[in-house]
Amino acid sequence: MSLCAFVAPLYFLGVNVLGGVHILGGVNVAFPQNASAHEQVFLRWTHFIAGTTWLGLLYFFLLVNTPFLKELESGTRAKVYATLMPRAMWWFRWASVVTWLAGFRYFQILLKEEAFNAGRPMLMLHSLLIWLGVWLVAYFLIHGMLMGSAGPLGNGWLLGVLVAVVVSGAAWLVLSFLAGHEASNRTLSIAVGGGLGTIMFLNVWGMVWRCQKKLIAWNRALAEHGTPMPPEAATLARRAYLASRMNFWLSFPLLFFMAAASHYPFLSGK
């Protein structure tokens, strides 16, 4: 079952439940009449469901699965790995895609509304390109650090400090630009939270999944044929772990900024 096929029926089920509440309970239910409102609530709901799936699996990998696998002997670990990880990684990586696409579209709508209110239609495209460009540069810097994790950057504390510097710099640049256009707290908060989510999404596909594909194949070969793990397996496992742990820590400020978008107005444009 695809993630979209899983999400869409739940959305329409929720609409029907509300209709039932109206009929049985006498509650006044008045749905918005414009298509944009329906699109936005569907995007946000899809974003929540997919994001919960994505982060839930991330927390499972870091807090449960990794410590558990370390306690197993190599043969058993290979069998468990080869069976568990393909399915878990399928949901993990595709949940990240749905989460990012839904969030990106929602962010587009916010920027379009603010550009329209400012009387500058092209501001949306300008803001979106700068936002995306800044966070892509931040990601490629971080990706380079992860590729160098076989050396000194394999130290988690050093890598964490450097990533914090890069992420803070990217957030400052994005806020400095968007705040100059009378952006709302919602837009500014999502600009930072969505930027962190973009780095996490690219980490999944650009580092974690690339490493895991090989690790899954090697563990399957070990479990089924007794083929020894190649020497580079430890390096790839370390990279995947560091990228996942980075995403784990980035998820906390990400969730703060996403919640602050509607519930903690502390940012405003000039």
Coordinates of C-alpha atoms in Angstrom, one line a residue:
M1 CA 0.0 0.0 0.0
S2 CA 1.4 3.4 -0.9
L3 CA 1.5 6.2 1.6
C4 CA -0.8 8.4 -0.4
A5 CA -3.3 5.5 -0.8
F6 CA -3.2 5.2 3.0
V7 CA -3.6 9.0 3.8
A8 CA -6.4 9.9 1.3
P9 CA -9.1 7.5 2.7
L10 CA -8.4 8.7 6.2
Y11 CA -9.0 12.3 5.2
F12 CA -12.3 11.6 3.7
L13 CA -13.2 9.4 6.6
G14 CA -12.7 12.4 8.9
V15 CA -15.0 14.5 6.8
N16 CA -17.7 11.9 7.0
V17 CA -17.3 11.6 10.7
L18 CA -17.8 15.4 11.0
G19 CA -20.9 15.0 8.9
G20 CA -22.2 12.3 11.3
V21 CA -21.6 14.6 14.3
H22 CA -23.6 17.3 12.6
I23 CA -26.5 14.9 12.0
L24 CA -26.5 13.1 15.3
G25 CA -25.4 15.9 17.6
G26 CA -26.9 19.0 16.2
V27 CA -23.5 20.7 16.0
N28 CA -23.3 23.4 13.4
V29 CA -20.8 22.4 10.7
A30 CA -20.0 24.9 8.0
F31 CA -17.2 23.9 5.6
P32 CA -15.3 26.8 3.8
Q33 CA -16.6 27.3 0.3
N34 CA -13.2 28.2 -1.3
A35 CA -11.0 25.5 -2.8
S36 CA -7.8 26.9 -1.2
A37 CA -9.0 26.3 2.3
H38 CA -9.7 22.7 1.5
E39 CA -6.3 22.3 -0.1
Q40 CA -4.6 23.8 2.9
V41 CA -6.2 21.6 5.5
F42 CA -5.6 18.5 3.3
L43 CA -1.9 19.5 2.9
R44 CA -1.5 20.1 6.6
W45 CA -3.2 16.9 7.6
T46 CA -1.2 14.9 5.1
H47 CA 1.9 16.6 6.4
F48 CA 1.1 15.6 9.9
I49 CA 0.4 12.0 9.1
A50 CA 3.4 11.5 6.9
G51 CA 5.6 13.4 9.3
T52 CA 4.5 11.3 12.2
T53 CA 5.3 8.2 10.2
W54 CA 8.7 9.5 9.2
L55 CA 9.8 10.8 12.6
G56 CA 8.3 7.8 14.4
L57 CA 10.5 5.5 12.4
L58 CA 13.5 7.8 12.9
Y59 CA 13.0 7.6 16.7
F60 CA 12.5 3.8 16.5
F61 CA 15.8 3.4 14.6
L62 CA 17.8 5.6 17.0
L63 CA 16.2 4.7 20.3
V64 CA 15.2 1.0 19.9
N65 CA 16.5 -0.7 16.8
T66 CA 20.2 0.3 16.8
P67 CA 20.8 -0.6 20.5
F68 CA 18.9 -3.8 20.0
L69 CA 20.9 -4.9 16.9
K70 CA 24.2 -4.3 18.8
E71 CA 23.1 -7.0 21.3
L72 CA 22.7 -9.7 18.7
E73 CA 25.4 -12.0 17.4
S74 CA 26.4 -11.4 13.8
G75 CA 24.5 -14.2 12.2
T76 CA 21.2 -13.4 13.9
R77 CA 21.8 -9.6 13.4
A78 CA 22.2 -10.2 9.6
K79 CA 18.9 -12.1 9.4
V80 CA 17.0 -9.5 11.4
Y81 CA 18.6 -6.7 9.4
A82 CA 17.8 -8.2 6.0
T83 CA 14.2 -8.8 7.0
L84 CA 13.4 -5.7 8.9
M85 CA 15.2 -2.9 7.2
P86 CA 13.9 -3.1 3.6
R87 CA 10.3 -2.7 4.8
A88 CA 11.2 -0.1 7.5
M89 CA 13.3 1.9 5.0
W90 CA 10.5 1.9 2.4
W91 CA 8.1 3.6 4.8
F92 CA 10.8 5.8 6.2
R93 CA 12.0 7.3 2.9
W94 CA 8.6 7.6 1.2
A95 CA 7.1 9.2 4.3
S96 CA 9.8 11.8 4.1
V97 CA 8.9 12.5 0.4
V98 CA 5.2 13.0 1.2
T99 CA 6.0 15.1 4.3
W100 CA 8.3 17.4 2.3
L101 CA 6.1 17.8 -0.8
A102 CA 3.0 18.6 1.3
G103 CA 5.0 21.0 3.4
F104 CA 6.6 22.6 0.4
R105 CA 3.3 23.2 -1.3
Y106 CA 1.8 24.7 1.9
F107 CA 4.8 27.0 2.2
Q108 CA 4.2 28.1 -1.4
I109 CA 0.6 29.0 -0.6
L110 CA 1.8 31.1 2.4
L111 CA 4.4 33.0 0.3
K112 CA 1.8 33.6 -2.5
E113 CA -0.7 35.1 0.0
E114 CA 1.9 37.4 1.5
A115 CA 3.2 38.4 -2.0
F116 CA -0.4 39.2 -3.0
N117 CA -1.0 41.3 0.1
A118 CA 2.2 43.2 -0.5
G119 CA 1.2 43.9 -4.1
R120 CA 4.3 42.2 -5.4
P121 CA 3.3 39.0 -7.2
M122 CA 6.9 38.0 -8.1
L123 CA 7.9 38.2 -4.5
M124 CA 6.7 34.6 -3.9
L125 CA 9.1 33.2 -6.6
H126 CA 12.0 35.3 -5.4
S127 CA 11.5 34.3 -1.7
L128 CA 11.0 30.7 -2.6
L129 CA 14.2 30.5 -4.7
I130 CA 16.3 32.2 -2.0
W131 CA 14.9 30.0 0.7
L132 CA 15.5 26.8 -1.2
G133 CA 19.0 28.0 -2.4
V134 CA 20.1 28.8 1.2
W135 CA 19.0 25.4 2.6
L136 CA 20.4 23.5 -0.4
V137 CA 23.8 25.1 0.2
A138 CA 23.5 24.2 3.9
Y139 CA 22.7 20.6 3.0
F140 CA 25.7 20.2 0.6
L141 CA 28.0 21.6 3.3
I142 CA 26.6 19.0 5.8
H143 CA 26.8 16.2 3.2
G144 CA 30.5 17.0 2.7
M145 CA 31.0 16.7 6.4
L146 CA 29.3 13.3 6.5
M147 CA 31.4 12.1 3.6
G148 CA 34.5 13.0 5.7
S149 CA 33.3 11.2 8.8
A150 CA 36.0 8.5 8.3
G151 CA 38.4 11.1 9.7
P152 CA 38.1 13.7 12.5
L153 CA 34.6 14.5 11.5
G154 CA 33.6 11.1 12.6
N155 CA 33.6 12.6 16.1
G156 CA 29.9 13.2 16.9
W157 CA 30.5 16.2 19.1
L158 CA 32.7 18.0 16.5
L159 CA 30.2 17.2 13.7
G160 CA 27.3 18.4 15.9
V161 CA 29.0 21.7 16.5
L162 CA 29.8 22.3 12.8
V163 CA 26.2 21.3 11.8
A164 CA 24.8 23.7 14.4
V165 CA 26.9 26.5 12.9
V166 CA 25.8 25.8 9.4
V167 CA 22.1 25.4 10.3
S168 CA 22.1 28.6 12.4
G169 CA 23.8 30.5 9.6
A170 CA 21.2 29.3 7.1
A171 CA 18.3 30.2 9.4
W172 CA 19.8 33.7 10.0
L173 CA 20.1 34.3 6.2
V174 CA 16.6 33.1 5.5
L175 CA 15.0 35.1 8.3
S176 CA 17.0 38.2 7.4
F177 CA 15.7 38.1 3.8
L178 CA 12.1 37.2 4.6
A179 CA 11.7 39.6 7.5
G180 CA 12.4 42.5 5.2
H181 CA 9.1 41.8 3.4
E182 CA 6.7 42.1 6.4
A183 CA 6.5 38.3 6.7
S184 CA 4.2 36.9 9.4
N185 CA 5.3 34.7 12.3
R186 CA 3.8 31.7 10.5
T187 CA 5.8 32.2 7.4
L188 CA 9.1 32.9 9.2
S189 CA 8.6 29.9 11.6
I190 CA 7.9 27.6 8.7
A191 CA 10.8 29.0 6.7
V192 CA 13.1 27.8 9.5
G193 CA 11.3 24.6 10.3
G194 CA 10.8 23.7 6.7
G195 CA 14.5 24.4 6.0
L196 CA 15.5 21.9 8.8
G197 CA 13.0 19.5 7.3
T198 CA 14.6 19.9 3.9
I199 CA 18.0 19.0 5.3
M200 CA 16.6 16.0 7.0
F201 CA 14.7 14.9 3.8
L202 CA 17.9 15.2 1.7
N203 CA 19.9 13.4 4.4
V204 CA 17.4 10.5 4.1
W205 CA 17.8 10.1 0.3
G206 CA 21.3 11.5 -0.1
M207 CA 23.0 9.6 2.7
V208 CA 20.9 7.2 4.8
W209 CA 19.2 5.3 2.0
R210 CA 22.3 5.2 -0.2
C211 CA 24.2 3.6 2.7
Q212 CA 21.3 1.4 3.7
K213 CA 20.8 -0.1 0.3
K214 CA 24.3 -1.6 0.4
L215 CA 24.1 -2.6 4.0
I216 CA 20.8 -4.4 3.4
A217 CA 22.3 -6.3 0.5
W218 CA 25.4 -7.2 2.4
N219 CA 23.5 -8.4 5.4
R220 CA 21.2 -10.5 3.2
A221 CA 24.2 -12.1 1.5
L222 CA 25.7 -12.8 5.0
A223 CA 22.4 -14.3 6.3
E224 CA 21.7 -16.4 3.2
H225 CA 25.1 -17.4 1.9
G226 CA 27.6 -16.6 4.7
T227 CA 29.3 -14.0 2.6
P228 CA 31.5 -11.8 4.9
M229 CA 30.7 -8.1 5.2
P230 CA 33.1 -6.0 3.1
P231 CA 35.6 -3.7 4.8
E232 CA 33.7 -0.5 3.8
A233 CA 30.5 -1.7 5.6
A234 CA 31.6 -0.2 8.9
T235 CA 32.3 3.2 7.2
L236 CA 28.8 3.2 5.6
A237 CA 27.1 2.1 8.8
R238 CA 28.8 5.0 10.6
R239 CA 27.7 7.5 8.0
A240 CA 24.1 6.3 8.0
Y241 CA 24.1 6.4 11.8
L242 CA 25.6 10.0 12.0
A243 CA 23.1 11.2 9.4
S244 CA 20.2 9.6 11.3
R245 CA 21.4 11.0 14.6
M246 CA 21.7 14.4 13.1
N247 CA 18.1 14.2 11.8
F248 CA 17.1 13.1 15.3
W249 CA 18.5 16.2 16.9
L250 CA 17.3 18.5 14.1
S251 CA 13.8 17.2 14.6
F252 CA 13.4 19.0 17.9
P253 CA 13.9 22.6 16.7
L254 CA 11.9 21.6 13.6
L255 CA 8.9 20.6 15.7
F256 CA 9.3 23.7 17.8
F257 CA 9.2 26.1 14.8
M258 CA 6.3 24.1 13.2
A259 CA 4.3 24.5 16.4
A260 CA 5.3 28.1 16.9
A261 CA 4.0 28.9 13.4
S262 CA 0.4 29.0 14.8
H263 CA 0.7 28.9 18.5
Y264 CA 3.8 30.9 19.6
P265 CA 4.0 34.3 17.7
F266 CA 7.6 35.4 18.4
L267 CA 8.8 36.4 15.0
S268 CA 7.7 39.2 12.7
G269 CA 8.9 41.1 9.6
K270 CA 10.0 44.7 9.5

